[in-house]
Amino acid sequence: MRLAVAGCCHGELDKIYETLALAERRGPGRIDILLCCGDFQAVRNEADLRCMAVPPKYRHMQTFYRYYSGEKKAPVLTIFIGGNHEASNHLQELPYGGWVAPNIYYLGLAGVVKYRGVRIGGISGIFKSHDYRKGHFECPPYNAATIRSIYHVRNIEVYKLKQLKQPMDIFLSHDWPRSIYHYGNKKQLLKTKSFFRQEVENNTLGSPAASELLEHLKPTYWFSAHLHVKFAALMQHQTMDKGQSTKATKFLALDKCLPHRDFLQVIEVEHDPSAPDSLEYDAEWLTVLRATDDLINVTERLWNMPENNGLHTRWDYSATKEAINEVLERLNHDLKVPNNFSITAACYDPSKPQTQMQLVHRINPQTTEFCAQLGITDINVRLQKAKEDQHLCGDYEGLDDVEGNDSGEDPSEYNTDTSALSSINPDEIMLDEEEEYDDSIVSAHSDVNTPSVEPSSDQASDFSASFSDIRILPSSMTVSSDDTSGSPVCKEGNSGDPVEVGDGKDLTTVPLKRLSDEHEPEQRKKIKRRNQAIYAAVDDNDTA
């Protein structure tokens, strides 16, 4: 099965699908599924735009609304997780996952599905320690604090995922698992992104929650985005019992969707030829959702998950055979995800802009159907009741004054528990600058062909080749002379060099143009970006 992975999408669906089509024309076959690692931006209308944690000047409609309205349809099954720049009110309608448009599926706050026998899991958001132990108390209309905290990972999702026992094939997270950089070419990473050095040396770069899940789940592949750089690593997991076979995780992080950037990778994964050619629920995951339903918290109160410390009557919520069978009976042994997408909000009309569109906390019929079938709680229903009873949700105030820091949040009590960068990422746009793009500093080059794993064995060497460069772009993403002003001219690769994907197979026998130099620049140059829809904030001190 040919699988494509994208980094930060930033709403550029048209360009991503155009690039996939180009890869298919030049490759050995069709691409079966696309996985997106966050910052998807499923923006339906102007109200959704106001729920993205970016200043107003960076809010752009992009192209998702055309897929939402039915004007276009995704040409390939697309599965995504949330990042830290999302239409949070839209994604909040689907806490357990669901269709945001035909053929485009959101995994939810955390989720696991299957496609052709391949088990795919993921967790949305980024890690911030001061919100990690809170419940899901946010609901629209958001205020200046909750518009950020809404996308912060919570311990309940991590706890649910840690109940899983069956093998995981692929896992998605937006921010990187902490310490993963020690298992790849760290020297090359710091050469490309020198401002990561302090966090890498202090081992504070990345998410400790994701690292915990990586250690528990041990998936075959782990894909991330967020830091806007391509990086591969190979992590060999330790075995508890001598009789167990050693497991390894192939990690790959990808860049954001821009010309000359490594935002897309095609790989080949083994699948079950007898499995249905449709998206399916995962029985073990559904069983865990049922078991942990009583743990749902919609308050801002800090709390810990049950553990075997003598304080809890139950701490093991893993799925038993009996519980799995009960879930299968509730679903009539039909795990196929129903194609029950429905439009729940007005769609953007370029001819009739509505800047004052009202924000509504909606109950999505997909979630209602899912919860009723499984016998679990719709978080949004409980939130609405809590809002009526206790007024837990804040007023929608001060959103247009959102800046690039977490001014509405208290500092973390744990100075090491942060997925953020304390240093400024020169590849990103400062949201509090007076000028929009003049001070945006980007690397004019990137070394995309240097193996991301230092070869210590044949396995590591083979793995490095499996994530080779495939940066091919449609004509709509070619760069004009304005874009390349002040930047070195890109070199072409050798005419006889095929591009490899997946297990090292050629993507095409036709020579492809290399889209960047293969050498690290001596200095970084300032350039202006024409595409103002692609922004990057230092909100949450992050880099996405």
Coordinates of N, CA and C in Angstrom, one line a residue, residues 26 34 51 88 105 194 243 278 307 309 382 410 429 436:
R26 N 4.2 10.2 -11.9 CA 5.6 9.9 -12.1 C 6.0 8.6 -11.3
L34 N -3.7 9.4 2.5 CA -2.9 10.6 2.9 C -3.0 10.8 4.3
C51 N -11.5 31.5 15.3 CA -11.2 30.5 16.3 C -9.8 29.9 16.1
S88 N -10.6 25.6 15.8 CA -10.8 24.7 17.0 C -12.3 24.5 17.2
Y105 N -11.0 12.6 7.0 CA -11.4 12.1 8.4 C -10.5 12.7 9.4
S194 N 20.0 25.6 14.0 CA 20.9 25.8 15.1 C 20.2 26.3 16.4
G243 N 12.6 -13.3 25.8 CA 12.0 -14.0 24.7 C 11.3 -13.2 23.7
S278 N -11.9 0.1 3.0 CA -12.7 1.2 3.6 C -12.2 1.5 5.0
E307 N -4.2 5.2 39.1 CA -3.0 4.4 39.0 C -2.9 3.4 40.2
N309 N -1.8 2.9 43.1 CA -1.1 3.4 44.2 C -1.9 3.3 45.5
R382 N -22.2 17.5 27.6 CA -21.9 17.8 29.0 C -21.3 19.2 29.2
D410 N -0.9 31.1 32.7 CA 0.1 31.2 33.8 C 1.3 30.4 33.4
I429 N 7.6 33.6 11.4 CA 7.2 35.0 11.4 C 6.8 35.4 12.8
E436 N 4.9 42.9 8.2 CA 4.3 41.6 8.1 C 5.4 40.6 7.8

